[in-house]
């Protein structure tokens, strides 16, 4: 966990409202694990005041990638940055996904909805390195919401897509695609990131099919490193559930830890 | 060399920059980012006698130059703090303040009496001003009578100095400050957050589940500075100023109007080494302006 | 077509967007930038019975998301207003409010009695809340007794509806609002500016010659919104909300918590057609969300 | 007086901390008179909140020029704008300089200190068009503070410079240069813009030498068009002096109207 006040943008790609930046920062890249995130400063003054949490999308020796969708003013300002600009970044933060040794040789599904795909590229590659047989399920509203499909394919990952409007892949929600796939073959684990309703639905499927599942949650974050108690969700840890800090204890939790009812 | 030390009377500080309660966790969260010995001290997150659940999320809203929080003082309670956290803080040479909360007068006293037994605490900051616990932001510091009686009880119970932390949500901050002084407070810190709200126009719901929260950050600095200035001229005990301090320049404004030290709050979230940076910026200012002792700058406002 | 009209009971407005006193001059200053008939109305700059000098400059400081002003109500006085300015405003079909000030209760009444003789004023907004005239920001609206008695006197003297404009610099805004209602106010508007200050660290002087000033602008919106929400549920008379409104979205927050109309202040300085733009943004929101009548959105906050 | 929300930057020049922008805006350019100013929005959100007042430096048919020095955050943000960016501008504001018909054939001095030179280029050219014999006295701390010297010369205007450090022209304050010049020949009028102490000193010289002088004042401006009463200075208009709005009644006043003692 460190602060790099001047991580250099070395790559910028964009697809409509989606952006991918490569940032050079040996300090941040060295420690990064899948499912961890960064707190990125989007303005050099008070507007917006807070940093923005963004997942680590990919990691090379000295560089990290972030992938984001414009959601409001902060991400819009970030999207205006150019190659060679510098970013002030805290990270890597959070505990990330737990990569079980037992997954070797096993089939696992990585399920991403919309911008929720961001942490799953790094994860999928690490899972494969760990010997798992990875299948990526990638859903979006429409074809333009699947800008990373080719990137996954290029990396030699097995990707199946879904779109709400049927413009690409399975016609329907990614949870429908997941249901189809689990009907064929139950994976040894699920790794999920996406909008709350999608994750909740996925958790139901996982519970029903008894598949261990990990979910990367989002919440409003004041600091990202455990100092503000702003980011809590109700999480069971052998108890009935307390307000636990997403940034520190998470952002990834297993399905049986998350108390979905209390959300939003 | 600039002498940055300040004397609160009951306590000398290496420098006038403290981290504010609720924005610096229990201190340990900041170890990766800075040397805790480099600042004057820090106030740990508000502690009740027992552990507290806090409010349901969402607990934070960003506003123009500000942050509304309704954490509701989630925390471990004095026992776990004293047994598990305090020992890990004792290695630091920096002043550690405990922000003491209570749902009743008795709970404040119980917390103080419990903590009295432990070494390593410089003073208690009596949090009589949190707007996020009772309905409509009620708290003892809205009332001079309650401020007086509670400070007095706390002072009697405490073996350590008591700093009364005041609320800005009052008509006459001077009246409350005087009540705290009469009650025996060794110092006063202000301001806590300003009661505020925000609405999501799409859902027509409050953005905070708690409806109300406390506004902090640069947006409130001009209000905080005014209140600190009003209070310093009315009381004899030292005043610790806070509210929206992001830079050394902001901190210097508070010192110039008469605060003996400052607390840095929301800035810690954005820049976890903000306190350290601010110490450096104050030192640079002193060097540039040939100020030998920061204490000499306190209360120099020319009106 | 969206029906943007709102009914204050004593007055129907074309739409809920008014320009706030002191930020819209006497209206005429905005003729080059917009059609004054396109907004619900405007409140002219605060008027004493006689002309006022105002405070020595500097009178303005910019802060984080805010503006501190210490204009001190410089202005022409009711006579010159009624004789020279009002006739030029009569051609407009928009509601014109006069913001009435006084150094004493008697002066408020004298101003009202003088203005009673003129046509073309929709209501008086009783400015009992300006923080820039007396020392330390004192004003009638800090005290429920004075609020009650002054509103009552004004109501007796006035042939027009009275809107009491309240100060945020109080512990309990609801108590003051109720006092105004009991005094006979036909409506309440809030908030006036928040007492604030700023210091120039290089000169060690206050940035305002007046030392204190009133904070306005986006920085204060969360505080204003909270107060408006607290007041609407406590009084039966209509409430006009303001404080930091820059956009239609900001205005809608106030309407949703229960304000029947809003006033736009500081935004007029940055965008002289801000009021007009905000009307448009409200209309767009209604269209997008299939709201047929803006009045139906007032007070719909789901808690 | 109008608002152009999208005046296009068609020219950008810079010299250290000094910047010159040409902005295309027929609406603004059409009405402009020397000594008038613009209120320029430097951010598209709340930071900084207020517009910044900048003099009209030059006018062509469809374009205006502004010339400014970085003084703080607002001007620093403005300096980052590039050609083809758009500026939101109100203007032209204020009454500007009074150009007497009686100046035809007469010698006039135009005296600028530092960034105070900004309105004087437009003015000097108009004075010349009106038939006056214009001499420009241009002072700065050091040679780099005189970036516009050549521009005046190129326009065929007679310029004398001063620098506090003697790095160019007269060694001393521009008021010293003025005193030298008035010793040679008293002009029929003075037109002055610069820091307050320089203007005050100039006013003393003008009063002593009985030269009618106009001064372009600065003050903190909330609106720029007479709505906030924030920009006042004490100005005599056949009276003892009242707080008058600089933005509306000025920013230019004659020496005998200005009550210098009350400044700052
Ligand atoms: C651990 C974590 C990892 C994330 N990773 C990614 C990612 O890789 N790619 C991506 O596109 N998005 C990611 N997000 C979401 C991203 O942080 C928000 O979209 C962004 O903060 C919105 O900021 P804004 O200023 O653009 O929008 P705003 O105008 O601030 O808000 C737009 C919406 O985003 C929500 N939001 C605002 N700030 C935050 C915050 N600090 N935390 C969570 N939600 C917020 C608001 O409640 C609102 O609904 C992640 C969020 C978390 C918590
Ligand atoms: C009528 C008029 C015409 C001007 N013309 C020019 C010009 O052509 N070129 C040029 O370089 N400068 C000009 N100025 C000065 C210019 O407006 C300020 O330098 C600028 O506003 C500073 O803004 P900032 O954010 O960079 O600095 P800030 O950080 O805001 O302040 C830096 C300094 O500038 C002063 N200042 C800030 N805002 C204003 C304001 N609104 N009005 C006056 N002073 C302010 C502050 O008091 C402070 O001393 C003019 C000022 C006025 C009033
Ligand atoms: C998230 C958050 C939590 C806070 N918790 C506490 C607390 O536990 N006890 C307390 O006295 N003040 C608490 N405060 C108030 C701060 O200590 C400080 O008084 C206030 O935020 C103003 O300073 P700032 O503007 O620098 O943040 C909290 C503030 C924030 C933002
Ligand atoms: C420069 C200035 C002058 C003001 N003058 C008056 C006034 O004469 N009478 C009054 O009741 N309020 C006055 N106000 C307060 C505003 O009407 C309004 O209550 C306040 O600014 C909050 O709204 P805003 O944040 O939208 O500006 C003034 C505010 C400003 C900024
Ligand atoms: S974001 Fe601050 S504690 Fe989690
Ligand atoms: S700047 Fe607002 S009145 Fe002059």
Tab-separated table of N, CA and C in Angstrom, chain A residues 124-196:
chain	number	residue	atom	x	y	z
A	124	UNK	N	-8.603	-13.407	-14.434
A	124	UNK	CA	-8.688	-14.566	-15.336
A	124	UNK	C	-7.294	-15.059	-15.704
A	125	UNK	N	-6.406	-14.111	-15.949
A	125	UNK	CA	-5.048	-14.504	-16.316
A	125	UNK	C	-4.330	-15.186	-15.147
A	126	UNK	N	-4.550	-14.657	-13.954
A	126	UNK	CA	-3.909	-15.274	-12.782
A	126	UNK	C	-4.491	-16.656	-12.502
A	127	UNK	N	-5.806	-16.776	-12.709
A	127	UNK	CA	-6.447	-18.086	-12.497
A	127	UNK	C	-5.860	-19.115	-13.462
A	128	UNK	N	-5.680	-18.658	-14.711
A	128	UNK	CA	-5.113	-19.573	-15.695
A	128	UNK	C	-3.682	-19.956	-15.304
A	129	UNK	N	-2.906	-18.957	-14.883
A	129	UNK	CA	-1.542	-19.232	-14.429
A	129	UNK	C	-1.555	-20.239	-13.283
A	130	UNK	N	-2.590	-20.133	-12.437
A	130	UNK	CA	-2.704	-21.058	-11.300
A	130	UNK	C	-3.211	-22.430	-11.742
A	131	UNK	N	-3.478	-22.580	-13.046
A	131	UNK	CA	-3.835	-23.898	-13.554
A	131	UNK	C	-5.318	-24.154	-13.706
A	132	UNK	N	-6.154	-23.160	-13.452
A	132	UNK	CA	-7.592	-23.373	-13.603
A	132	UNK	C	-7.975	-23.278	-15.077
A	133	UNK	N	-9.075	-23.942	-15.440
A	133	UNK	CA	-9.627	-23.811	-16.778
A	133	UNK	C	-10.697	-22.728	-16.709
A	134	UNK	N	-10.349	-21.573	-17.286
A	134	UNK	CA	-11.174	-20.372	-17.071
A	134	UNK	C	-12.152	-20.146	-18.208
A	135	UNK	N	-13.385	-19.912	-17.846
A	135	UNK	CA	-14.359	-19.464	-18.843
A	135	UNK	C	-14.870	-18.084	-18.404
A	136	UNK	N	-14.809	-17.122	-19.323
A	136	UNK	CA	-15.247	-15.766	-19.003
A	136	UNK	C	-16.642	-15.543	-19.566
A	137	UNK	N	-17.569	-15.136	-18.710
A	137	UNK	CA	-18.913	-14.760	-19.158
A	137	UNK	C	-19.008	-13.246	-19.027
A	138	UNK	N	-19.257	-12.619	-20.155
A	138	UNK	CA	-19.132	-11.150	-20.205
A	138	UNK	C	-20.435	-10.592	-20.762
A	139	UNK	N	-21.152	-9.850	-19.922
A	139	UNK	CA	-22.441	-9.331	-20.354
A	139	UNK	C	-22.482	-7.818	-20.418
A	140	UNK	N	-23.322	-7.327	-21.304
A	140	UNK	CA	-23.505	-5.881	-21.421
A	140	UNK	C	-24.867	-5.601	-22.011
A	141	UNK	N	-25.225	-4.324	-22.039
A	141	UNK	CA	-26.518	-3.951	-22.607
A	141	UNK	C	-26.569	-4.278	-24.085
A	142	UNK	N	-25.455	-3.931	-24.753
A	142	UNK	CA	-25.437	-4.024	-26.208
A	142	UNK	C	-23.982	-4.212	-26.641
A	143	UNK	N	-23.767	-4.524	-27.886
A	143	UNK	CA	-22.410	-4.796	-28.367
A	143	UNK	C	-21.379	-3.735	-27.931
A	144	UNK	N	-21.707	-2.438	-28.043
A	144	UNK	CA	-20.706	-1.435	-27.641
A	144	UNK	C	-20.324	-1.508	-26.154
A	145	UNK	N	-21.100	-2.228	-25.364
A	145	UNK	CA	-20.768	-2.366	-23.948
A	145	UNK	C	-19.847	-3.552	-23.685
A	146	UNK	N	-19.340	-4.160	-24.746
A	146	UNK	CA	-18.426	-5.289	-24.592
A	146	UNK	C	-17.066	-4.981	-25.228
A	147	UNK	N	-16.494	-3.813	-24.902
A	147	UNK	CA	-15.287	-3.403	-25.623
A	147	UNK	C	-14.089	-4.322	-25.366
A	148	UNK	N	-14.130	-5.101	-24.289
A	148	UNK	CA	-12.950	-5.891	-23.946
A	148	UNK	C	-12.988	-7.323	-24.479
A	149	UNK	N	-14.045	-7.651	-25.193
A	149	UNK	CA	-14.193	-9.021	-25.675
A	149	UNK	C	-12.930	-9.494	-26.398
A	150	UNK	N	-12.501	-8.674	-27.343
A	150	UNK	CA	-11.337	-9.072	-28.143
A	150	UNK	C	-10.073	-9.192	-27.313
A	151	UNK	N	-9.969	-8.317	-26.308
A	151	UNK	CA	-8.770	-8.358	-25.469
A	151	UNK	C	-8.675	-9.699	-24.746
A	152	UNK	N	-9.807	-10.162	-24.239
A	152	UNK	CA	-9.831	-11.471	-23.569
A	152	UNK	C	-9.468	-12.579	-24.564
A	153	UNK	N	-10.052	-12.463	-25.758
A	153	UNK	CA	-9.794	-13.484	-26.779
A	153	UNK	C	-8.320	-13.510	-27.163
A	154	UNK	N	-7.781	-12.317	-27.364
A	154	UNK	CA	-6.368	-12.213	-27.727
A	154	UNK	C	-5.477	-12.847	-26.677
A	155	UNK	N	-5.901	-12.719	-25.428
A	155	UNK	CA	-5.116	-13.314	-24.338
A	155	UNK	C	-5.339	-14.828	-24.287
A	156	UNK	N	-6.104	-15.332	-25.240
A	156	UNK	CA	-6.324	-16.775	-25.301
A	156	UNK	C	-7.320	-17.285	-24.288
A	157	UNK	N	-8.151	-16.360	-23.791
A	157	UNK	CA	-9.158	-16.776	-22.807
A	157	UNK	C	-10.466	-17.112	-23.517
A	158	UNK	N	-11.171	-18.063	-22.957
A	158	UNK	CA	-12.442	-18.520	-23.516
A	158	UNK	C	-13.548	-17.579	-23.045
A	159	UNK	N	-14.111	-16.809	-23.952
A	159	UNK	CA	-15.123	-15.810	-23.572
A	159	UNK	C	-16.458	-16.122	-24.216
A	160	UNK	N	-17.510	-16.056	-23.411
A	160	UNK	CA	-18.865	-16.078	-23.965
A	160	UNK	C	-19.540	-14.771	-23.561
A	161	UNK	N	-20.247	-14.192	-24.520
A	161	UNK	CA	-20.844	-12.891	-24.248
A	161	UNK	C	-22.356	-12.968	-24.207
A	162	UNK	N	-22.936	-11.990	-23.560
A	162	UNK	CA	-24.382	-11.825	-23.619
A	162	UNK	C	-24.680	-10.346	-23.785
A	163	UNK	N	-25.767	-10.055	-24.463
A	163	UNK	CA	-26.238	-8.666	-24.539
A	163	UNK	C	-27.741	-8.650	-24.292
A	164	UNK	N	-28.168	-7.621	-23.604
A	164	UNK	CA	-29.597	-7.500	-23.290
A	164	UNK	C	-30.424	-7.424	-24.570
A	165	UNK	N	-29.839	-6.779	-25.601
A	165	UNK	CA	-30.600	-6.574	-26.822
A	165	UNK	C	-30.280	-7.618	-27.897
A	166	UNK	N	-29.442	-8.580	-27.566
A	166	UNK	CA	-29.126	-9.631	-28.520
A	166	UNK	C	-28.177	-9.215	-29.626
A	167	UNK	N	-27.580	-8.037	-29.514
A	167	UNK	CA	-26.701	-7.570	-30.589
A	167	UNK	C	-25.397	-8.363	-30.671
A	168	UNK	N	-25.090	-9.118	-29.636
A	168	UNK	CA	-23.906	-9.983	-29.686
A	168	UNK	C	-24.093	-11.108	-28.675
A	169	UNK	N	-23.735	-12.296	-29.059
A	169	UNK	CA	-23.770	-13.441	-28.137
A	169	UNK	C	-25.174	-13.790	-27.663
A	170	UNK	N	-25.224	-14.353	-26.477
A	170	UNK	CA	-26.474	-14.754	-25.850
A	170	UNK	C	-27.422	-13.561	-25.722
A	171	UNK	N	-28.679	-13.755	-26.086
A	171	UNK	CA	-29.649	-12.674	-26.005
A	171	UNK	C	-30.302	-12.698	-24.622
A	172	UNK	N	-29.877	-11.790	-23.765
A	172	UNK	CA	-30.440	-11.756	-22.418
A	172	UNK	C	-29.394	-11.310	-21.427
A	173	UNK	N	-29.729	-11.452	-20.174
A	173	UNK	CA	-28.805	-11.028	-19.119
A	173	UNK	C	-27.674	-12.034	-18.974
A	174	UNK	N	-26.566	-11.577	-18.432
A	174	UNK	CA	-25.424	-12.464	-18.264
A	174	UNK	C	-25.761	-13.578	-17.257
A	175	UNK	N	-26.711	-13.313	-16.388
A	175	UNK	CA	-27.134	-14.356	-15.450
A	175	UNK	C	-27.871	-15.478	-16.183
A	176	UNK	N	-28.529	-15.118	-17.278
A	176	UNK	CA	-29.162	-16.146	-18.116
A	176	UNK	C	-28.102	-17.015	-18.771
A	177	UNK	N	-27.088	-16.351	-19.282
A	177	UNK	CA	-25.964	-17.064	-19.889
A	177	UNK	C	-25.310	-17.983	-18.854
A	178	UNK	N	-25.139	-17.468	-17.670
A	178	UNK	CA	-24.540	-18.265	-16.592
A	178	UNK	C	-25.389	-19.491	-16.298
A	179	UNK	N	-26.700	-19.273	-16.231
A	179	UNK	CA	-27.601	-20.389	-15.949
A	179	UNK	C	-27.442	-21.472	-17.026
A	180	UNK	N	-27.419	-21.026	-18.286
A	180	UNK	CA	-27.189	-21.959	-19.395
A	180	UNK	C	-25.913	-22.754	-19.206
A	181	UNK	N	-24.853	-22.039	-18.882
A	181	UNK	CA	-23.543	-22.681	-18.774
A	181	UNK	C	-23.502	-23.660	-17.593
A	182	UNK	N	-24.086	-23.247	-16.473
A	182	UNK	CA	-24.072	-24.160	-15.317
A	182	UNK	C	-24.956	-25.375	-15.586
A	183	UNK	N	-25.981	-25.180	-16.440
A	183	UNK	CA	-26.795	-26.338	-16.814
A	183	UNK	C	-25.928	-27.390	-17.521
A	184	UNK	N	-24.965	-26.874	-18.329
A	184	UNK	CA	-24.068	-27.791	-19.028
A	184	UNK	C	-23.068	-28.415	-18.075
A	185	UNK	N	-22.493	-27.573	-17.240
A	185	UNK	CA	-21.353	-28.026	-16.430
A	185	UNK	C	-21.228	-27.100	-15.220
A	186	UNK	N	-21.226	-27.629	-14.025
A	186	UNK	CA	-21.040	-26.776	-12.850
A	186	UNK	C	-19.553	-26.513	-12.625
A	187	UNK	N	-19.163	-25.236	-12.576
A	187	UNK	CA	-17.752	-24.935	-12.358
A	187	UNK	C	-17.387	-25.126	-10.884
A	188	UNK	N	-16.089	-25.165	-10.623
A	188	UNK	CA	-15.625	-25.323	-9.246
A	188	UNK	C	-15.710	-24.016	-8.467
A	189	UNK	N	-15.774	-22.910	-9.181
A	189	UNK	CA	-15.875	-21.617	-8.493
A	189	UNK	C	-16.385	-20.557	-9.451
A	190	UNK	N	-17.010	-19.556	-8.858
A	190	UNK	CA	-17.464	-18.389	-9.615
A	190	UNK	C	-16.761	-17.153	-9.073
A	191	UNK	N	-16.377	-16.257	-9.979
A	191	UNK	CA	-15.798	-14.968	-9.596
A	191	UNK	C	-16.609	-13.900	-10.316
A	192	UNK	N	-17.189	-13.000	-9.562
A	192	UNK	CA	-18.240	-12.162	-10.135
A	192	UNK	C	-18.019	-10.686	-9.830
A	193	UNK	N	-18.265	-9.853	-10.827
A	193	UNK	CA	-18.291	-8.405	-10.588
A	193	UNK	C	-19.256	-7.774	-11.563
A	194	UNK	N	-20.153	-6.951	-11.033
A	194	UNK	CA	-21.129	-6.288	-11.891
A	194	UNK	C	-22.103	-5.497	-11.047
A	195	UNK	N	-23.164	-5.008	-11.681
A	195	UNK	CA	-24.159	-4.245	-10.934
A	195	UNK	C	-24.790	-5.107	-9.826
A	196	UNK	N	-25.255	-4.475	-8.772
A	196	UNK	CA	-25.820	-5.200	-7.630
A	196	UNK	C	-26.882	-6.236	-8.000
